Short mmCIF file of C-alpha atoms in Angstrom, two decimals:
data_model
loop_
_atom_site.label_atom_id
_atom_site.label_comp_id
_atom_site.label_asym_id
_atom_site.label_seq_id
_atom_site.Cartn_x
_atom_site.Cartn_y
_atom_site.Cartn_z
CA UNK A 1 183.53 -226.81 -110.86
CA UNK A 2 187.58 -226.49 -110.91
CA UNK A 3 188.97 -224.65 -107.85
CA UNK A 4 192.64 -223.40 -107.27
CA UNK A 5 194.26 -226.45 -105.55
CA UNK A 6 196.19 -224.24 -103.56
CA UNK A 7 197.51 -220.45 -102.45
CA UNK A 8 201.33 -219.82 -102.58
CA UNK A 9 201.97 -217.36 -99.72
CA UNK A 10 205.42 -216.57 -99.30
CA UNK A 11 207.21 -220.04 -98.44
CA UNK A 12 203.94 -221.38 -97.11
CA UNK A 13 201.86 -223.49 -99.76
CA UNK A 14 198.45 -223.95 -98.46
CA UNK A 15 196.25 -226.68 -99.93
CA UNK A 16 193.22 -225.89 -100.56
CA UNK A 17 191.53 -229.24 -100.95
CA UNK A 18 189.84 -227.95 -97.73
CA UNK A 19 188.54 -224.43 -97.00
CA UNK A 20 190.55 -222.60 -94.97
CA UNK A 21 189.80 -220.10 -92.12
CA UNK A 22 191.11 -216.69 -91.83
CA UNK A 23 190.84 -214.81 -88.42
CA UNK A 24 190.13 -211.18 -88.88
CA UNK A 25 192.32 -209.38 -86.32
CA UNK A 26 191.05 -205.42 -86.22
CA UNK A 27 193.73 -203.47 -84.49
CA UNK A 28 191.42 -200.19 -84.37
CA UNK A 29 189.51 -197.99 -81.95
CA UNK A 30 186.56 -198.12 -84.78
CA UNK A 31 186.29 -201.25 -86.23
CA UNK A 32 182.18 -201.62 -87.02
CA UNK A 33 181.80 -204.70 -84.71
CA UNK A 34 184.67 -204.79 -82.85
CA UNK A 35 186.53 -201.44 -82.59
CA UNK A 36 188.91 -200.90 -79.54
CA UNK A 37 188.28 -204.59 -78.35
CA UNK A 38 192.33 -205.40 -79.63
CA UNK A 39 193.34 -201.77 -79.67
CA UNK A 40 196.23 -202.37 -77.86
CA UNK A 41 199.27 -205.04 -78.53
CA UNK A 42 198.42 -206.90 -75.38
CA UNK A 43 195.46 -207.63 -76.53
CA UNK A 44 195.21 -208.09 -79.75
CA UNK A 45 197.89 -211.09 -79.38
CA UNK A 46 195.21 -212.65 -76.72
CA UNK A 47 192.28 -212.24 -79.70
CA UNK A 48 194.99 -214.12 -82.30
CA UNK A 49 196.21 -216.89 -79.95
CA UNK A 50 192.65 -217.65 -78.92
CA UNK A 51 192.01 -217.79 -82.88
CA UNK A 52 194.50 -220.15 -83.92
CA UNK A 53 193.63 -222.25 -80.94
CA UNK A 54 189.74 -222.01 -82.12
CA UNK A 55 190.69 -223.31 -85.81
CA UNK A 56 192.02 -220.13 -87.46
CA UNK A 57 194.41 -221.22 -90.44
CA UNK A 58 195.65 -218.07 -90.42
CA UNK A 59 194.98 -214.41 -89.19
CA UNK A 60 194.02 -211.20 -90.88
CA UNK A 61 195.50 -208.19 -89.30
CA UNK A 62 194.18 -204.40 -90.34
CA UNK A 63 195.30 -201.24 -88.60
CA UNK A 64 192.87 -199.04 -90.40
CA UNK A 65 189.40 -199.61 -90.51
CA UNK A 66 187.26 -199.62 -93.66
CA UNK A 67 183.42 -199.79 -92.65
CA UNK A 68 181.07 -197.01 -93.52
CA UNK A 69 181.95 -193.85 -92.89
CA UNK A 70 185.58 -194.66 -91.44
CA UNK A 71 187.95 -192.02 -91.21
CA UNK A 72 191.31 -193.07 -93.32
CA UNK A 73 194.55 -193.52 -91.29
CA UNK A 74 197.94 -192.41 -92.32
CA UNK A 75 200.70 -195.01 -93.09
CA UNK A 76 202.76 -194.73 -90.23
CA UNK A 77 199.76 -194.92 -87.77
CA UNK A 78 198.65 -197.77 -89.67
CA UNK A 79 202.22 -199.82 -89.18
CA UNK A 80 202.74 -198.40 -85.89
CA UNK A 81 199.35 -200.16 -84.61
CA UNK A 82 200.22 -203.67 -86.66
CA UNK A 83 203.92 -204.24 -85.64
CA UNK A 84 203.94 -205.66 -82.19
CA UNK A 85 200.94 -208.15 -83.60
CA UNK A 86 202.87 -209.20 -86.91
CA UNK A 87 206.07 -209.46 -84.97
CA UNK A 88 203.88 -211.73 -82.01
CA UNK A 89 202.38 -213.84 -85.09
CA UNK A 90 205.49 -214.85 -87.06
CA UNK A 91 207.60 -215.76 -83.90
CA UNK A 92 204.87 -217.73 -83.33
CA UNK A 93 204.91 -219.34 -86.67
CA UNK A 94 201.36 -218.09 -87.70
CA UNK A 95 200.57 -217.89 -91.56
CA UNK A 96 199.92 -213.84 -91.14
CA UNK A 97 197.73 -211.29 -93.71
CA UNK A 98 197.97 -207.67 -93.74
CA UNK A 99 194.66 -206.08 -94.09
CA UNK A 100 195.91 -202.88 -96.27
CA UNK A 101 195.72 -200.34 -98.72
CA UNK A 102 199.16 -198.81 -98.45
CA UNK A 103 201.94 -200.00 -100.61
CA UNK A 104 204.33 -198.44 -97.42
CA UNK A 105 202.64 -200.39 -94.86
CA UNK A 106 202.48 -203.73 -96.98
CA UNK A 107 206.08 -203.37 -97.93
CA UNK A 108 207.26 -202.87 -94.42
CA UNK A 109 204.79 -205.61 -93.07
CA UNK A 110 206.11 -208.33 -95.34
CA UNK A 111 210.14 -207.39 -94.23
CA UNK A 112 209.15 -208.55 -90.46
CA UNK A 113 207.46 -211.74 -92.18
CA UNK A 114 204.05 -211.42 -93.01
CA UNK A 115 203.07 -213.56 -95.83
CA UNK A 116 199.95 -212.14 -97.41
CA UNK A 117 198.99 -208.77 -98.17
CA UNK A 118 195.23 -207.97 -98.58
CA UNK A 119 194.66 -205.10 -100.63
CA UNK A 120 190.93 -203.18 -100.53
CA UNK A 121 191.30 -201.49 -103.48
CA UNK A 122 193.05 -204.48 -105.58
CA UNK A 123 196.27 -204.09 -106.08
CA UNK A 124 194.93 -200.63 -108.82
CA UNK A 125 197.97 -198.83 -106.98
CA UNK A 126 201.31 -199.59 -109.11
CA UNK A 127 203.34 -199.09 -105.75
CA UNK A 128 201.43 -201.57 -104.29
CA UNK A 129 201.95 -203.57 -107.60
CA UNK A 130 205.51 -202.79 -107.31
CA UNK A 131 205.34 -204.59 -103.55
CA UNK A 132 204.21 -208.17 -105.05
CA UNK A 133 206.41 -207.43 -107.62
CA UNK A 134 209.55 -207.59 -105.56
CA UNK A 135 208.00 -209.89 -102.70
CA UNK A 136 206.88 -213.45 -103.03
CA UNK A 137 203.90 -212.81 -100.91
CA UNK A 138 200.07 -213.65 -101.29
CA UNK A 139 197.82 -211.36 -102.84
CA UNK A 140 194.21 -210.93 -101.62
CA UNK A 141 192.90 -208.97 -105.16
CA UNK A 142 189.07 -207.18 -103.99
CA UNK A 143 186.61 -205.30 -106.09
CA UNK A 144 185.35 -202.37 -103.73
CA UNK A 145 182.84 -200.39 -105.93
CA UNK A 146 179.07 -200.77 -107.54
CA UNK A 147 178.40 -203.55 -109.59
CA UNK A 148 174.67 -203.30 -110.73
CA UNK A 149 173.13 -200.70 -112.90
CA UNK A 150 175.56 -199.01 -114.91
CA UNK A 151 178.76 -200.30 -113.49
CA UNK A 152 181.23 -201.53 -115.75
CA UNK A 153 184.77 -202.70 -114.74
CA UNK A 154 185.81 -199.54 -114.29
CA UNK A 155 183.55 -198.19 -111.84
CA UNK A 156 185.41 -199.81 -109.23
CA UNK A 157 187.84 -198.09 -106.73
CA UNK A 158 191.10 -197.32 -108.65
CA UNK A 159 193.85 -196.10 -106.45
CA UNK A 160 196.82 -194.70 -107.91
CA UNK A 161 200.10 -192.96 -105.95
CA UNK A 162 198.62 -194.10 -102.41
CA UNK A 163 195.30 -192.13 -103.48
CA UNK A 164 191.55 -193.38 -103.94
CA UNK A 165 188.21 -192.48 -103.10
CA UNK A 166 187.62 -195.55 -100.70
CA UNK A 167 186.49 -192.73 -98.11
CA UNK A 168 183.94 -191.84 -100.15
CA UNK A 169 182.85 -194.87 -101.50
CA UNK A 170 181.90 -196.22 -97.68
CA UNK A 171 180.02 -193.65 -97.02
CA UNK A 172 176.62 -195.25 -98.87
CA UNK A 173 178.46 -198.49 -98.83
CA UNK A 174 175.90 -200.18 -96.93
CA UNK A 175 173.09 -199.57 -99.60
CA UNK A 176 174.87 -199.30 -102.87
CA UNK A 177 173.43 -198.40 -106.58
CA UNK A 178 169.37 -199.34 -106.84
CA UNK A 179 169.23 -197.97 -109.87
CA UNK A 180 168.46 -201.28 -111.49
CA UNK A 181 165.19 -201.07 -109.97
CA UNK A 182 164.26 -198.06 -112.28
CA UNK A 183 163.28 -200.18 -114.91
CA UNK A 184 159.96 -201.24 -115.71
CA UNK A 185 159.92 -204.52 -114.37
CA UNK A 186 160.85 -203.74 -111.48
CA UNK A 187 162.89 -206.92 -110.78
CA UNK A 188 163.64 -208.14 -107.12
CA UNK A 189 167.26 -208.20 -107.77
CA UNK A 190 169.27 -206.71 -110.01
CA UNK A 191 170.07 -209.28 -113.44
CA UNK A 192 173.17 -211.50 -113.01
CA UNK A 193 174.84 -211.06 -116.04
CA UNK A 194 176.25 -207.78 -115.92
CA UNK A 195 177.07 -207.49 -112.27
CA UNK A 196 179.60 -210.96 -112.84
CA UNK A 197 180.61 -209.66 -116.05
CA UNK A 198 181.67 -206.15 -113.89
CA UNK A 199 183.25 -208.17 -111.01
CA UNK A 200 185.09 -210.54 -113.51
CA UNK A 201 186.69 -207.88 -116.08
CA UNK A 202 187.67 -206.02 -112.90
CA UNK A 203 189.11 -209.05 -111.15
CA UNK A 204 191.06 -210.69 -114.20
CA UNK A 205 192.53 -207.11 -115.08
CA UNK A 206 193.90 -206.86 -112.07
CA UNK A 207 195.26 -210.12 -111.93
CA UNK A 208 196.68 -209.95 -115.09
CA UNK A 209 198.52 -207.16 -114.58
CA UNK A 210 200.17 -208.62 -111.97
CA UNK A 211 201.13 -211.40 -113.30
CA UNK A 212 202.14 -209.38 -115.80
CA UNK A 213 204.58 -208.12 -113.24
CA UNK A 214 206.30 -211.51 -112.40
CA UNK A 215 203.77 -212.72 -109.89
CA UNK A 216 202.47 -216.41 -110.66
CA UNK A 217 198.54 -217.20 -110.63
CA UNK A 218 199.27 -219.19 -107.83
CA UNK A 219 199.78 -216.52 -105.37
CA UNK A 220 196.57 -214.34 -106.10
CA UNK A 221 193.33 -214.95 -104.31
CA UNK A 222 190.38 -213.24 -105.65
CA UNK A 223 187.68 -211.01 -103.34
CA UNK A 224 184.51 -210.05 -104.97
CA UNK A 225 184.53 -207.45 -102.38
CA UNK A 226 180.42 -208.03 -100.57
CA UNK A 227 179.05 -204.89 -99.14
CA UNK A 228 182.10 -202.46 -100.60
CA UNK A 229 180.11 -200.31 -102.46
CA UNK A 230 177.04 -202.46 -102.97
CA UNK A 231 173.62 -203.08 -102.42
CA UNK A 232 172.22 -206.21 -100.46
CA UNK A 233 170.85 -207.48 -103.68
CA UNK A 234 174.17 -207.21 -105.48
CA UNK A 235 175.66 -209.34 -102.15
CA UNK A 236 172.87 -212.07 -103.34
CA UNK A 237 173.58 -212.12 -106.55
CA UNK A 238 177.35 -212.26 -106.63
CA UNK A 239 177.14 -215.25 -103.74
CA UNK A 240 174.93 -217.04 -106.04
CA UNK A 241 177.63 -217.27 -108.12
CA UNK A 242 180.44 -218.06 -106.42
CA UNK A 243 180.91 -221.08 -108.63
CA UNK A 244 181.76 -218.68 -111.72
CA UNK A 245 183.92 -216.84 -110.06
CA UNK A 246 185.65 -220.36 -108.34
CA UNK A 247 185.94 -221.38 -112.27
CA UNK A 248 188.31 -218.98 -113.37
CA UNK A 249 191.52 -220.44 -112.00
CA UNK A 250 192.19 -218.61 -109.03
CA UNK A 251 191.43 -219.10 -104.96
CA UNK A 252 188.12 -217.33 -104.03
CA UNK A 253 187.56 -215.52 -100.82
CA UNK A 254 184.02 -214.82 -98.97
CA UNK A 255 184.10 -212.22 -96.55
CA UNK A 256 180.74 -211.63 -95.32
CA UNK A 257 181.40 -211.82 -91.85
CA UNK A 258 179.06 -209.63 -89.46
CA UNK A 259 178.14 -206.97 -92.81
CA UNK A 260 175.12 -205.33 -92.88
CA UNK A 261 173.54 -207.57 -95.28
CA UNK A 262 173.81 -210.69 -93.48
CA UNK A 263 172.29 -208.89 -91.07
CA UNK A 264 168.98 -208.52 -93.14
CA UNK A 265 169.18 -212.19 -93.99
CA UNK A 266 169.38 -213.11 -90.31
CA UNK A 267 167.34 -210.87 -89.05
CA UNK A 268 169.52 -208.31 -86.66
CA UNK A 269 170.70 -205.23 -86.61
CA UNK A 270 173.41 -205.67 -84.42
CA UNK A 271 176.95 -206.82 -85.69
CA UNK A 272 177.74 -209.31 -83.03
CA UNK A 273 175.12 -211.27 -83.70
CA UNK A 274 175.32 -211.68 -87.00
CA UNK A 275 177.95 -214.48 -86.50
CA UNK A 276 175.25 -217.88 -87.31
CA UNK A 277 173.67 -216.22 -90.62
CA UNK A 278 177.38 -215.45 -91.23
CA UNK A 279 178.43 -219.16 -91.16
CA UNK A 280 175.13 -219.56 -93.35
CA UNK A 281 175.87 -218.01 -95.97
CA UNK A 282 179.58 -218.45 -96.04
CA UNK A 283 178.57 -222.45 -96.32
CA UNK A 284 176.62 -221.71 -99.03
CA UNK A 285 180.07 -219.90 -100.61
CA UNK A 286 181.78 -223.13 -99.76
CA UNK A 287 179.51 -225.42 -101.72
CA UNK A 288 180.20 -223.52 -104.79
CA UNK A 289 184.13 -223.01 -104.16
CA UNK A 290 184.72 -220.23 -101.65
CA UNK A 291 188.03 -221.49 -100.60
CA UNK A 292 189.05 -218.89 -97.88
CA UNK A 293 186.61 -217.99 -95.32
CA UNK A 294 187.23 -214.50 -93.43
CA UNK A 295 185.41 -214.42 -90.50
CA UNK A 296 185.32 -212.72 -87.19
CA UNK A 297 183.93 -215.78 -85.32
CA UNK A 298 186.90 -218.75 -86.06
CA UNK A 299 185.57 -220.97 -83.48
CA UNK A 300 182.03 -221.06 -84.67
CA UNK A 301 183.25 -221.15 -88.12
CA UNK A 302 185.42 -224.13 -87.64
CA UNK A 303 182.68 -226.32 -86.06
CA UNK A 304 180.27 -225.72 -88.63
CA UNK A 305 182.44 -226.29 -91.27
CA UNK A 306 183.87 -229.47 -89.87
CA UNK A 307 180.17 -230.74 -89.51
CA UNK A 308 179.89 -229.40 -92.89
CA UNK A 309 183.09 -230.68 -94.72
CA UNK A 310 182.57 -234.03 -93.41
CA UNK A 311 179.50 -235.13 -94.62
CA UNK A 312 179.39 -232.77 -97.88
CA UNK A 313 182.60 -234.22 -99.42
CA UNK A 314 185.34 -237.08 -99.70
CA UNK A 315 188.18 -235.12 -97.89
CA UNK A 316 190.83 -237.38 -95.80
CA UNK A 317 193.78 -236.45 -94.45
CA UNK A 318 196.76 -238.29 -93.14
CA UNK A 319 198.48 -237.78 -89.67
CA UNK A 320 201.62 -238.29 -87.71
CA UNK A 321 201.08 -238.98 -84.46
CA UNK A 322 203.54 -238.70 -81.73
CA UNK A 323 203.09 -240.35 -78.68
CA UNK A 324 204.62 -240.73 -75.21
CA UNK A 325 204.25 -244.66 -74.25
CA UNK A 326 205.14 -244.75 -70.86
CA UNK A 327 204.76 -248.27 -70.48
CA UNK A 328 201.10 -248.12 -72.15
CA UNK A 329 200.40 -251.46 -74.18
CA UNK A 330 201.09 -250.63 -77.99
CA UNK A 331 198.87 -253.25 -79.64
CA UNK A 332 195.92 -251.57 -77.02
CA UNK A 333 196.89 -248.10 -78.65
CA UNK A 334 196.85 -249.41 -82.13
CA UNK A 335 193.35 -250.85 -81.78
CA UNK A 336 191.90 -247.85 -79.70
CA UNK A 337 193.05 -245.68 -82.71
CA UNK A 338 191.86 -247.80 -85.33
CA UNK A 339 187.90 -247.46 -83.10
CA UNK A 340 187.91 -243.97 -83.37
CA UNK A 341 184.97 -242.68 -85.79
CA UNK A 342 186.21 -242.02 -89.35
CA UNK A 343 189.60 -242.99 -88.30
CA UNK A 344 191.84 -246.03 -89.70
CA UNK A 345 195.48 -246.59 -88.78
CA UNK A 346 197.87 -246.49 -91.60
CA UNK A 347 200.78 -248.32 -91.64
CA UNK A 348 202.53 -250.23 -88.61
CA UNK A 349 201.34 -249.72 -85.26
CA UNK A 350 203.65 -247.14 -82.52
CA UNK A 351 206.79 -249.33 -81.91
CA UNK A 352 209.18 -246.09 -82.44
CA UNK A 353 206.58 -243.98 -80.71
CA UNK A 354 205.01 -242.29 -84.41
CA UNK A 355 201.83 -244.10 -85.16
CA UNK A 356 199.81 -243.16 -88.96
CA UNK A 357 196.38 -242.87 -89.33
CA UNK A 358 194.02 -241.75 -91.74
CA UNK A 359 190.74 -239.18 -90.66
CA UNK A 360 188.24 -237.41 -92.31
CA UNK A 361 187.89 -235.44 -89.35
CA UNK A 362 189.62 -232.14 -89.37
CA UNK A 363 192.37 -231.67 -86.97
CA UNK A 364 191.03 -230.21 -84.15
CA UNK A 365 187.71 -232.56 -84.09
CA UNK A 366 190.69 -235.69 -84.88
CA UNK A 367 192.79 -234.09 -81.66
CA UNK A 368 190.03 -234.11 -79.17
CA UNK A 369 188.24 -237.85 -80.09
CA UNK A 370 192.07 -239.25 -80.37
CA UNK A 371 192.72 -237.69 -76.61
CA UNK A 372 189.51 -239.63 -75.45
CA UNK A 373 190.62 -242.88 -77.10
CA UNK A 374 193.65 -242.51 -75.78
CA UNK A 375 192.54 -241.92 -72.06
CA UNK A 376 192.09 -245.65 -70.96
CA UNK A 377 195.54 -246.52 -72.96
CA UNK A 378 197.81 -244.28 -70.88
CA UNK A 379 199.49 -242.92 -73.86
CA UNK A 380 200.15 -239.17 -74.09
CA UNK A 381 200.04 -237.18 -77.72
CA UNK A 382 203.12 -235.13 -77.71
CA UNK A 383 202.23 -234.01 -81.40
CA UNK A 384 199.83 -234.35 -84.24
CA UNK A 385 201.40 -233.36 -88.13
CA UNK A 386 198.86 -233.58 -91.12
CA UNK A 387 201.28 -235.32 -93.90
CA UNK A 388 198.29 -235.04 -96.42
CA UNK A 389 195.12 -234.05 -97.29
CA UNK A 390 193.39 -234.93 -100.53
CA UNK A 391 189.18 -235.39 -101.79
CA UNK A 392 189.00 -238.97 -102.71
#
């Protein structure tokens, strides 16, 4: 199964020989699971730090909401509720997504920094087009729209001159087109082929066309778009097959986190609890090549996935480590190092104060069993750099 080895976001070039995690940062009053919790600047910049602290990669940040029924925002609104928290995340050196439809909001977004935009309605606007065009950005590419029944390609959203019928689209969003079960078998869910044939010839046309417009493969992530516009059975199918969609070339996003459907699979009705059935099924994404993982929950999400990661694959990565000796026995550090679980030093032991080793834990479950190790030694970490990260 070949998977996009990375995602070029602006200057940032993030390898994807791990999953990463996205934050999801709603800066609305009506949000479906967590409207007016960051509705002001304060904080929403208290939700983000906490994120990237929890294991968040990087953060999503959306000043309009799109759940069911949500009532559209204008542009300045939109950018007037996302500046203080873009400004906050790039002075803080944060790898920063704009969760938008608006080629004006996108546009101005990217000027103070941000280095991804991710576009609902999938980059269909040519002013949005004309954005990646000029930027160097990330593009986050979704299918919002039916998939089953008589969808084709073309029954997706298409937004043209800062226009679409997203509105309209979300208001049945959460049950989609049935009309598959009309048939006479009466089939549990609705037949593969056509609904990733739909999501595919929408996905690749809009991908095309921009890099039609001078933007390289490299910087487009694709979002199959779950529960825009689609029934739970169409969710089920299309995250059965991640894998094709992971085969064409280009990152692959699940964002399932808290929806309605995974809801049904975990048995709530409530969108704050949907957060374990969300890591779930966004494993299940990973093991077929789900590369980016948008979730509400980064902390859970990070744990599971470094449980998961660890024993499901070869993945190492190399680190830097800077320490403060203080008089503490280097020979004592070396060894303590070279005892920590999947851990082996690399190179020559911390006579200039930089030690190398090599971990298949991640870096926050590497930073906490290195800070125990460390304990008896009297060595301080001052800083921990990944150098590399490669499956074996």
């Amino acid at each position: 199964m070949p998977c996009a080895p990375i995602w070029q976001c602006s200057s940032t070039t993030l390898d994807l020989s791990r999953p990463r995690i996205m934050g999801i940062l709603n800066v609305t009053p009506d949000s479906f699971s967590d409207g007016g919790e960051h509705n002001t600047p304060e904080a929403a910049i208290a939700a983000a730090s906490t994120m990237l602290d929890e294991g968040a990669d990087l953060i999503d940040v959306g000043g309009e909401s799109t759940r069911p029924g949500f009532v559209p925002v204008d542009s300045e609104e939109e950018f007037h509720r996302l500046e203080p928290v873009v400004r906050w995340l790039i002075q803080e050196g944060a790898l920063v997504s704009v969760d938008t439809r608006h080629a004006a909001v996108a546009e101005r977004c990217l000027e103070l920094g941000a280095q991804i935009v991710n576009d609902v309605t999938g980059f269909s606007d040519p002013a949005m087009v004309a954005v990646a065009e000029k930027s160097d950005c990330g593009c986050v590419v979704m299918h919002a729209g039916p998939v089953s029944g008589a969808a084709t390609k073309d029954s997706a959203i298409q937004a043209k001159g800062g226009a679409d019928d997203l509105a309209t689209l979300m208001k049945s969003a959460s049950a989609g087109s049935q009309d598959w079960e009309e048939g006479a078998a009466r089939r549990l869910l609705p037949e593969a082929a056509p609904v990733v044939d739909a999501l595919e010839g929408y996905l690749l046309d809009r991908a095309h066309e921009l890099e039609q417009h001078g933007v390289v493969p490299d910087r487009i992530c694709l979002d199959p778009g779950a529960g825009f516009g689609k029934s739970p059975e169409d969710n089920i199918v299309i995250l059965r097959h991640t894998a094709h969609l992971a085969g064409l070339g280009y990152p692959v996003m699940c964002a399932v986190s808290r929806k309605r459907f995974v809801g049904t699979l975990g048995g709530t009705d409530k969108a704050r609890e949907r957060d374990e059935a969300t890591i779930g099924v966004t494993l299940a994404a990973v093991a077929q090549g789900a590369r980016i993982l948008r979730v509400h929950d980064a902390r859970g999400m990070a744990e599971a996935l470094d449980g998961f990661w660890a024993v499901s694959s070869s993945w190492t990565m190399q680190v830097d480590i800077a320490l403060g000796l203080d008089g503490a026995d280097k020979q004592e550090i070396a060894s303590a190092i070279d005892h920590m679980p999947l851990t082996r030093l690399a190179g020559k032991s911390a006579t200039d104060g930089h030690i190398c080793a090599i971990t298949a834990l991640s870096l926050l479950p590497f930073r906490h069993a290195l800070a125990a190790a460390l304990a008896p030694t009297g060595a301080k970490i001052r800083a921990i750099a990944p150098l590399e990260q490669q499956l074996s």
